[in-house]
Every structure is written in C-alpha cells, then in structure tokens.
C-alpha cells in the first residue's frame, strides 16, 4: 500500500521496530534477512527512494498487556491531529488486543474486539487487515481452514475477507 502512495499504520505487539524495519527491507529488496548487511549502500539508496514517495509507513509497537481498541482509536486520533491520516491499518495481530470490557466467556470477548476493530475502521473510513492464530490442528495443515482458527469463530464470522 505504501508503494502505491497510501499511508500505512502498522501496529504490532511482538518484535521491535528495528526487526520490523529489517523485514520490510528484505521484502522490498528481495534479499534474505541475513544478507541485508552485505548490501548496506544499495539499501540506503532504496530507503531514500522510498522516503521520496507519497506514501508513508508508520510503525507502532503496543504492549500485548492491556491494549484495547479504544487505546488504538485514541492513537489514530492523535496521529490524525498531527497530520497523518492512515489509509490502512495493519494490526499484527488481533489476538493480542484485549477486550475493553470484562467477559466471563473469552469467545464473547474476542467477538467484541473484532466488532470494535470493524467500528474503528468505519469511523475513520480506512481499510484494516489483521491476522489471527491457528489452533493446534492447524500446525501441520497445508491449508488452514476456518475451523482451525484459534479462539472464537466470531473472528472469522465478523471478518469481511478471509485468506489462508
């Protein structure tokens, strides 16, 4: 999306920003992660070229302990007030977002998080993309089916587009 001139907000809970940046460089350059240091000058030029494009990629790490959709909503509002309006939010991954209310049934909480994410995207009129983990039966599967989705099936039912 950034390559196409779109503003991208990538929210993640694991890794750190430097690791995520290296992963992006590997994707853009076609080099393996362990080969990046062999191509420093070429990669510097590539980064400068990417910076000159219209689209912007913002990386934001949140804690997987206590981050809720309202916390993410407030962050997007802050970015918008500072002049950065994302066209798409990549949320890596929705299972790390906690429900904003306490539920006795974890599956109800997961459905609530998905509905709140859907509402956030609608409020800001932006696209969203997230991932969910598979369950144990998905570990050796060549193709992960929807019944192998981890947690509540509500995540799949609420999602507008599923890919495996």
Short mmCIF file of C-alpha atoms in Angstrom, two decimals:
data_model
loop_
_atom_site.label_atom_id
_atom_site.label_comp_id
_atom_site.label_asym_id
_atom_site.label_seq_id
_atom_site.Cartn_x
_atom_site.Cartn_y
_atom_site.Cartn_z
CA UNK A 1 0.00 0.00 0.00
CA UNK A 2 2.84 2.40 0.79
CA UNK A 3 4.40 1.65 -2.58
CA UNK A 4 1.11 2.77 -4.13
CA UNK A 5 1.20 6.11 -2.30
CA UNK A 6 -1.01 5.14 0.63
CA UNK A 7 -0.42 5.98 4.28
CA UNK A 8 0.04 2.78 6.26
CA UNK A 9 -0.09 2.32 10.01
CA UNK A 10 1.39 -1.00 11.10
CA UNK A 11 0.57 -1.89 14.70
CA UNK A 12 2.41 -4.81 16.23
CA UNK A 13 2.87 -6.37 19.64
CA UNK A 14 5.84 -8.68 19.17
CA UNK A 15 9.28 -7.97 17.70
CA UNK A 16 10.63 -4.46 17.90
CA UNK A 17 10.60 -1.64 15.34
CA UNK A 18 14.14 -2.40 14.07
CA UNK A 19 13.22 -6.04 13.40
CA UNK A 20 10.06 -4.96 11.58
CA UNK A 21 12.08 -2.44 9.52
CA UNK A 22 14.53 -5.18 8.54
CA UNK A 23 11.64 -7.41 7.47
CA UNK A 24 10.31 -4.61 5.26
CA UNK A 25 13.77 -4.08 3.74
CA UNK A 26 14.04 -7.78 2.99
CA UNK A 27 10.64 -7.75 1.25
CA UNK A 28 11.37 -4.62 -0.77
CA UNK A 29 14.89 -5.64 -1.75
CA UNK A 30 14.40 -9.36 -2.27
CA UNK A 31 17.40 -10.12 -0.05
CA UNK A 32 17.21 -12.59 2.80
CA UNK A 33 17.29 -11.06 6.29
CA UNK A 34 20.78 -12.45 6.92
CA UNK A 35 22.04 -10.88 3.66
CA UNK A 36 20.95 -7.29 4.37
CA UNK A 37 24.27 -6.28 5.94
CA UNK A 38 26.04 -7.26 2.70
CA UNK A 39 24.07 -4.65 0.73
CA UNK A 40 24.11 -1.59 3.02
CA UNK A 41 24.78 1.06 0.35
CA UNK A 42 22.16 -0.30 -2.02
CA UNK A 43 19.63 -0.47 0.83
CA UNK A 44 20.38 3.11 1.89
CA UNK A 45 19.58 4.24 -1.64
CA UNK A 46 16.41 2.17 -1.61
CA UNK A 47 15.31 3.75 1.68
CA UNK A 48 15.89 7.25 0.28
CA UNK A 49 13.82 6.35 -2.78
CA UNK A 50 11.03 5.00 -0.56
CA UNK A 51 11.07 8.21 1.52
CA UNK A 52 10.62 10.29 -1.63
CA UNK A 53 7.36 8.51 -2.49
CA UNK A 54 3.98 9.85 -1.45
CA UNK A 55 3.00 7.00 0.87
CA UNK A 56 4.19 6.83 4.45
CA UNK A 57 4.66 3.76 6.64
CA UNK A 58 4.36 4.30 10.39
CA UNK A 59 5.30 1.52 12.76
CA UNK A 60 3.82 1.43 16.26
CA UNK A 61 4.52 -1.15 18.91
CA UNK A 62 1.90 -1.61 21.60
CA UNK A 63 2.09 -3.75 24.71
CA UNK A 64 0.21 -7.03 24.48
CA UNK A 65 -0.81 -6.41 28.07
CA UNK A 66 -3.73 -4.01 28.30
CA UNK A 67 -4.01 -2.71 24.73
CA UNK A 68 -7.64 -2.32 23.73
CA UNK A 69 -9.33 -0.98 20.61
CA UNK A 70 -10.12 2.32 22.41
CA UNK A 71 -6.36 2.71 23.08
CA UNK A 72 -5.67 2.15 19.37
CA UNK A 73 -8.52 4.54 18.43
CA UNK A 74 -7.00 7.28 20.60
CA UNK A 75 -3.61 6.72 18.99
CA UNK A 76 -5.10 7.08 15.49
CA UNK A 77 -6.92 10.26 16.58
CA UNK A 78 -3.60 11.64 17.86
CA UNK A 79 -1.87 10.80 14.57
CA UNK A 80 -4.70 12.43 12.62
CA UNK A 81 -4.41 15.59 14.74
CA UNK A 82 -0.68 15.61 13.91
CA UNK A 83 -1.44 15.42 10.16
CA UNK A 84 -1.02 11.69 9.50
CA UNK A 85 -4.20 10.02 8.34
CA UNK A 86 -3.76 6.30 7.65
CA UNK A 87 -5.42 4.78 4.60
CA UNK A 88 -4.94 1.29 6.01
CA UNK A 89 -4.20 -0.16 9.45
CA UNK A 90 -2.30 -3.44 9.66
CA UNK A 91 -2.90 -4.98 13.06
CA UNK A 92 -0.42 -7.75 13.85
CA UNK A 93 -2.37 -9.43 15.36
CA UNK A 94 -5.90 -9.13 16.74
CA UNK A 95 -5.42 -11.89 19.33
CA UNK A 96 -3.08 -9.53 21.23
CA UNK A 97 -5.82 -6.93 21.67
CA UNK A 98 -7.76 -7.23 24.91
CA UNK A 99 -11.50 -6.62 25.21
CA UNK A 100 -12.31 -3.19 26.65
CA UNK A 101 -14.89 -4.82 28.94
CA UNK A 102 -14.53 -7.94 31.06
CA UNK A 103 -16.40 -11.01 29.82
CA UNK A 104 -16.83 -14.33 31.60
CA UNK A 105 -16.68 -16.06 28.20
CA UNK A 106 -13.40 -15.44 26.31
CA UNK A 107 -15.10 -16.12 22.97
CA UNK A 108 -17.58 -13.29 23.56
CA UNK A 109 -14.63 -11.01 24.35
CA UNK A 110 -12.88 -11.93 21.08
CA UNK A 111 -16.04 -11.18 19.12
CA UNK A 112 -16.31 -7.83 20.89
CA UNK A 113 -12.73 -6.94 19.92
CA UNK A 114 -13.45 -7.77 16.27
CA UNK A 115 -16.63 -5.66 16.27
CA UNK A 116 -14.73 -2.76 17.84
CA UNK A 117 -11.99 -3.06 15.20
CA UNK A 118 -14.63 -3.05 12.47
CA UNK A 119 -16.24 0.03 14.07
CA UNK A 120 -12.87 1.82 14.32
CA UNK A 121 -12.21 1.25 10.62
CA UNK A 122 -15.65 2.53 9.72
CA UNK A 123 -15.28 5.61 11.95
CA UNK A 124 -12.04 6.65 10.24
CA UNK A 125 -13.10 5.36 6.80
CA UNK A 126 -9.95 3.28 6.46
CA UNK A 127 -9.15 -0.27 5.45
CA UNK A 128 -7.92 -2.77 8.00
CA UNK A 129 -6.03 -6.02 7.86
CA UNK A 130 -5.31 -8.31 10.76
CA UNK A 131 -4.16 -11.84 11.43
CA UNK A 132 -5.39 -14.50 13.81
CA UNK A 133 -3.58 -17.51 15.12
CA UNK A 134 -4.49 -21.04 14.18
CA UNK A 135 -5.39 -23.72 16.68
CA UNK A 136 -3.35 -26.86 17.34
CA UNK A 137 -4.84 -28.75 14.41
CA UNK A 138 -3.56 -26.05 12.04
CA UNK A 139 0.10 -26.64 12.86
CA UNK A 140 0.71 -29.31 10.21
CA UNK A 141 -2.04 -28.26 7.80
CA UNK A 142 -1.09 -27.37 4.24
CA UNK A 143 -4.18 -25.16 4.06
CA UNK A 144 -5.65 -23.74 7.25
CA UNK A 145 -9.45 -23.95 7.17
CA UNK A 146 -11.76 -21.65 9.13
CA UNK A 147 -12.46 -24.40 11.69
CA UNK A 148 -8.73 -24.34 12.52
CA UNK A 149 -8.80 -20.69 13.53
CA UNK A 150 -7.68 -20.14 17.10
CA UNK A 151 -10.22 -18.89 19.61
CA UNK A 152 -13.69 -17.77 18.73
CA UNK A 153 -15.21 -18.44 15.30
CA UNK A 154 -16.71 -14.95 15.72
CA UNK A 155 -13.43 -13.51 14.42
CA UNK A 156 -13.99 -15.26 11.10
CA UNK A 157 -17.70 -14.51 11.01
CA UNK A 158 -17.13 -10.80 11.56
CA UNK A 159 -14.20 -10.51 9.15
CA UNK A 160 -15.14 -9.26 5.70
CA UNK A 161 -12.46 -11.21 3.85
CA UNK A 162 -10.61 -14.32 4.99
CA UNK A 163 -7.44 -15.68 3.45
CA UNK A 164 -5.33 -18.65 4.47
#
